[in-house]
Short mmCIF file of C-alpha atoms and ligand atoms in Angstrom, two decimals:
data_model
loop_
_atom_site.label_atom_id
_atom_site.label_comp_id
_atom_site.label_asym_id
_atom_site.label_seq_id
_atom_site.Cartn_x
_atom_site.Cartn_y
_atom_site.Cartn_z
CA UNK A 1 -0.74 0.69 3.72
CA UNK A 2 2.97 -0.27 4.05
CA UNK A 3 4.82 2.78 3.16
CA UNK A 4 8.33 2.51 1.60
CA UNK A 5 10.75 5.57 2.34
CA UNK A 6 13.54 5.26 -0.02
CA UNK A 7 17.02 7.29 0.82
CA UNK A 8 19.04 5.58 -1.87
CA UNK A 9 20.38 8.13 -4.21
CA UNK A 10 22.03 5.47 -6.89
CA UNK A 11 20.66 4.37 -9.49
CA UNK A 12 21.37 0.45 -9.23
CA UNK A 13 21.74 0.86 -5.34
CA UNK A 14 22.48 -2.30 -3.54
CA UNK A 15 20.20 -1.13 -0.45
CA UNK A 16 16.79 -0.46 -2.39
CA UNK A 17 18.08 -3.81 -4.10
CA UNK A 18 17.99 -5.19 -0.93
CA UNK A 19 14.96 -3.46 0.56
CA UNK A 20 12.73 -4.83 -2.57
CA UNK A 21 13.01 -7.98 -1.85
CA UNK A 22 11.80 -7.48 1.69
CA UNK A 23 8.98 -5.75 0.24
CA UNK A 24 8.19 -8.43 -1.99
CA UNK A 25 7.19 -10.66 1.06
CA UNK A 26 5.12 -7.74 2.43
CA UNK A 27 2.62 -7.24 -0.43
CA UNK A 28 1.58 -3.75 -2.04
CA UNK A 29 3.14 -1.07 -1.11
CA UNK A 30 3.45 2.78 -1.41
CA UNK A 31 6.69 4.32 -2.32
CA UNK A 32 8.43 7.61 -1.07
CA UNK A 33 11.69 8.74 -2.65
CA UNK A 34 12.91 10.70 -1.10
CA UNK A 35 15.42 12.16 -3.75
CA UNK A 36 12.64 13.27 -5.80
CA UNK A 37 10.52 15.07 -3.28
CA UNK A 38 12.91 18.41 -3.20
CA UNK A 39 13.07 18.22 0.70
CA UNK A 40 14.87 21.24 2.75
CA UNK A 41 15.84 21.15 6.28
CA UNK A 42 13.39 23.22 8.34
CA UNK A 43 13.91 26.75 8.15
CA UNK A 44 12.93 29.46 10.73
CA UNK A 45 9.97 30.65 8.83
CA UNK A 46 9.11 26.99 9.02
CA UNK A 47 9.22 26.53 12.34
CA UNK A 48 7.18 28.92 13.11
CA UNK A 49 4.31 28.32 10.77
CA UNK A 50 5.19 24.62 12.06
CA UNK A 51 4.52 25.52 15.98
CA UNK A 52 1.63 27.84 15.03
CA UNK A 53 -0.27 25.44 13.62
CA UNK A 54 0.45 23.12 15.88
CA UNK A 55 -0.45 24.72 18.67
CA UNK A 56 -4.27 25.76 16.65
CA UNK A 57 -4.03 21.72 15.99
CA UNK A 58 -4.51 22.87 12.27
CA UNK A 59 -2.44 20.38 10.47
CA UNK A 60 -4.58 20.52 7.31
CA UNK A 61 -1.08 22.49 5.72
CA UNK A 62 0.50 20.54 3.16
CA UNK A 63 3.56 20.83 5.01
CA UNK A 64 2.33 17.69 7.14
CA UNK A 65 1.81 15.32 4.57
CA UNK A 66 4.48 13.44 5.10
CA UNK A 67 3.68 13.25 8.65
CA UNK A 68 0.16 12.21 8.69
CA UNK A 69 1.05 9.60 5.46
CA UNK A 70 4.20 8.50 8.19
CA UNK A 71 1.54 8.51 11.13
CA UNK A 72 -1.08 6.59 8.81
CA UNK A 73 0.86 3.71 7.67
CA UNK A 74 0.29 0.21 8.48
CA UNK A 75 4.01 -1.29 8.23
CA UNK A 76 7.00 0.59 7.75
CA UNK A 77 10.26 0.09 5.57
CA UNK A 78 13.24 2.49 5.42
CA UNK A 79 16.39 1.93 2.75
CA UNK A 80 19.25 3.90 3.71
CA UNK A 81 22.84 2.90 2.83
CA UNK A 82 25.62 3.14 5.16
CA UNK A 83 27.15 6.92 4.95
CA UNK A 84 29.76 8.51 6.69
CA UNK A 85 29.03 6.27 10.12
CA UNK A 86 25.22 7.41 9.17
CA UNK A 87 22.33 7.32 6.67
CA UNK A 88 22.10 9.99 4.26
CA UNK A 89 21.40 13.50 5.46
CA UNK A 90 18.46 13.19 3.11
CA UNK A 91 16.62 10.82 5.56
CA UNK A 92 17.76 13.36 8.88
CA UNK A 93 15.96 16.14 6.57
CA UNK A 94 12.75 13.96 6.15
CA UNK A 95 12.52 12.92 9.97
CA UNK A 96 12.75 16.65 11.00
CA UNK A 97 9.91 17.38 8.78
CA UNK A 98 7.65 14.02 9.74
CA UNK A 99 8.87 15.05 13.45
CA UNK A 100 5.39 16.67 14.04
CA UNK A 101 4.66 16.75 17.88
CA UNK A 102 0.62 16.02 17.62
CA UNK A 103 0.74 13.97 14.90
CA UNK A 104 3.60 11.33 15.14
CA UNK A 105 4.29 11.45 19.03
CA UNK A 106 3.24 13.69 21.86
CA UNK A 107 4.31 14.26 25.62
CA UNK A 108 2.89 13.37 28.63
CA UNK A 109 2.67 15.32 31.62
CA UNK A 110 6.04 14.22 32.37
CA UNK A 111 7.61 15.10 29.59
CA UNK A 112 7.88 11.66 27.98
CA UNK A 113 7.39 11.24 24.18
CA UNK A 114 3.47 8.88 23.32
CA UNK A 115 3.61 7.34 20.09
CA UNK A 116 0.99 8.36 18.23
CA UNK A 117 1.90 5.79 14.42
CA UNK A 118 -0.32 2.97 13.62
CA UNK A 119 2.73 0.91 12.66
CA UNK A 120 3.20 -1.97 14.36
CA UNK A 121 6.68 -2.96 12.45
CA UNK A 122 9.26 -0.61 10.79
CA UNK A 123 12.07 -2.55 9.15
CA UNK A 124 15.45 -0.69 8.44
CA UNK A 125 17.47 -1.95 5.37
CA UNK A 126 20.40 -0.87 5.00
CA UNK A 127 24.22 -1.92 2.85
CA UNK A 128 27.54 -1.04 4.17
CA UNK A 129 31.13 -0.78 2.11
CA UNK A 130 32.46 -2.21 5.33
CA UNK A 131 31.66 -3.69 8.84
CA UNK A 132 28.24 -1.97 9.83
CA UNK A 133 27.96 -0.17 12.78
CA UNK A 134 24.45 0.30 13.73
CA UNK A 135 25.17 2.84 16.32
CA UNK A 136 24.08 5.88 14.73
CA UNK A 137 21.85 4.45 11.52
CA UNK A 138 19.84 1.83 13.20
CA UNK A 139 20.50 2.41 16.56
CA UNK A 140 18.81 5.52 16.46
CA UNK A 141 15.45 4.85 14.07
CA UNK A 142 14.99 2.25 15.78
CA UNK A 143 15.09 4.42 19.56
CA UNK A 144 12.85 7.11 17.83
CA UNK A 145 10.45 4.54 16.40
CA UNK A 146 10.03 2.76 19.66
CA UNK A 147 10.14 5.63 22.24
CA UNK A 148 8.73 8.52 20.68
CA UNK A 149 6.42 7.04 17.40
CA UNK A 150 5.11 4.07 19.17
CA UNK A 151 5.96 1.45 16.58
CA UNK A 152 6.75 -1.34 18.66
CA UNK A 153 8.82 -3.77 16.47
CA UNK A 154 11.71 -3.11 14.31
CA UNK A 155 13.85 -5.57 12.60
CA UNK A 156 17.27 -4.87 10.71
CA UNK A 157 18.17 -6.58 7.40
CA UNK A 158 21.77 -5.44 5.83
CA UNK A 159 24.26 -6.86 4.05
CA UNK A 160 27.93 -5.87 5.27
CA UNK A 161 31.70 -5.52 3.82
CA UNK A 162 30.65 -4.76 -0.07
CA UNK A 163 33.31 -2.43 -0.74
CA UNK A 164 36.22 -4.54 0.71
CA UNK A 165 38.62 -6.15 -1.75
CA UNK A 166 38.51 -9.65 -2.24
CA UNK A 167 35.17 -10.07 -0.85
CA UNK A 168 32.36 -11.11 -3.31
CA UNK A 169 29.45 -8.34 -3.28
CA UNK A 170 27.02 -10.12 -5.39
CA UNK A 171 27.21 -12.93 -3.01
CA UNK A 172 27.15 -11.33 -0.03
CA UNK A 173 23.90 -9.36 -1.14
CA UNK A 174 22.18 -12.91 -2.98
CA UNK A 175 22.82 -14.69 0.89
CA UNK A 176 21.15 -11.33 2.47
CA UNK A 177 18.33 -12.13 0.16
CA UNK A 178 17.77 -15.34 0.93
CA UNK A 179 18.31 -14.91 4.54
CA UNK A 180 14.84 -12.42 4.70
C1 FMN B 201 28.99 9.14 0.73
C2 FMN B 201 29.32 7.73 1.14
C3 FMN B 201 29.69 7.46 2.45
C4 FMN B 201 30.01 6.14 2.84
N1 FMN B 201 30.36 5.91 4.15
C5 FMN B 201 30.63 4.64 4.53
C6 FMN B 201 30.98 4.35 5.88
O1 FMN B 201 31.06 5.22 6.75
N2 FMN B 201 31.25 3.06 6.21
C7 FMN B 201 31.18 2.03 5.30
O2 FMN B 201 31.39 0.87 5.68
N3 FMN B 201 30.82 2.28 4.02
C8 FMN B 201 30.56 3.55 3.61
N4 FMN B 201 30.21 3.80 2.31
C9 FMN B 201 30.03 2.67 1.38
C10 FMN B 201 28.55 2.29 1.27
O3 FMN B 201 28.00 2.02 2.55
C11 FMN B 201 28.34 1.05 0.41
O4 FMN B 201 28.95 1.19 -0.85
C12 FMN B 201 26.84 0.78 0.24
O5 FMN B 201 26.64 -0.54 -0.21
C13 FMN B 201 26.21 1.76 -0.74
O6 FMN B 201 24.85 1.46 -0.88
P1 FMN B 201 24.09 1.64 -2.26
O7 FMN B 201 24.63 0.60 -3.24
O8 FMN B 201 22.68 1.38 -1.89
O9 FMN B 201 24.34 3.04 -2.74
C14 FMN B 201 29.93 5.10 1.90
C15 FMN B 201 29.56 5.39 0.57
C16 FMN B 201 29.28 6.69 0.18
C17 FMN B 201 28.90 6.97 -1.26
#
């Protein structure tokens, strides 16, 4: 199953725009947006229904759907536009709930994060008004994916400097298109 998690709150974003026509290389897929799914950070109540059943490895709950779906998947593909340096604070909120230790990753004796996603390829799509910086966006998926899920590949398609006067959006996004 190639799971699509979908952060883009606009209605004719340029990033799920974008992230489609990756998709449409990949085959059938399975969509999560995220907007629609009335996520909340984790709460203390949370956490500690969270870490009991964890530690009972009961994770039968439906608050670990997202995690064993996440865990489950075949190929991976995350739309997030470029926020405030970031991604949306949705997509923060749905990695602390898929951030299951047990079901997503666990530690060795040393303390070291074990994949535990079928995945072998998450791709990060992503649109920026200006330069990108992948620093905090990218940069860090793409660390959590490869140390701590065990997804081994990741790839980054964007499309940069949208919002700058005098440069040609539509353009920009067609050649980021074609370039897939
Ligand atoms: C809340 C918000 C924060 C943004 N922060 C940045 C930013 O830090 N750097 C930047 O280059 N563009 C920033 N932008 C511009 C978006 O990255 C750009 O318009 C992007 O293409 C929006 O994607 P979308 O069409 O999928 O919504 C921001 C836009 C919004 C709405």
């Amino acid at each position: 199953m190639i799971l699509y998690i979908n952060s883009c709150v606009r209605s004719d974003s340029r990033t799920d725009r974008l992230a489609r026509a990756v998709l449409s290389k990949m085959g059938e897929y399975t969509e999560l947006y995220l907007p629609d799914e009335g996520l909340v950070p984790l709460t203390e109540e949370a956490l500690i229904k969270r870490t009991k059943l964890l530690s009972e490895n009961d994770t039968s709950d439906e608050m670990f759907r997202y995690a064993k779906q996440f865990a489950s998947a075949d190929k991976i593909v995350i739309s997030a536009p470029f926020w405030d340096g970031s991604f949306p604070s949705l997509l923060k909120v749905y990695i602390e709930n898929i951030y299951a230790v047990g079901i997503v990753s666990r530690y060795d004796e040393k303390g070291i994060p074990v994949g535990m996603c079928r995945a072998d390829e998450l791709v990060y799509v992503t649109t920026a008004g200006g330069k990108y910086i992948p620093d905090f966006s990218y940069g860090y998926i793409k660390a959590l994916a490869e140390s701590c899920f065990g997804i081994k590949n990741t790839r980054l398609v964007m499309a940069e400097m949208l919002d700058i006067v005098g440069m040609d959006a539509e353009k920009i996004l067609k050649e980021a298109i074609e370039n897939i």
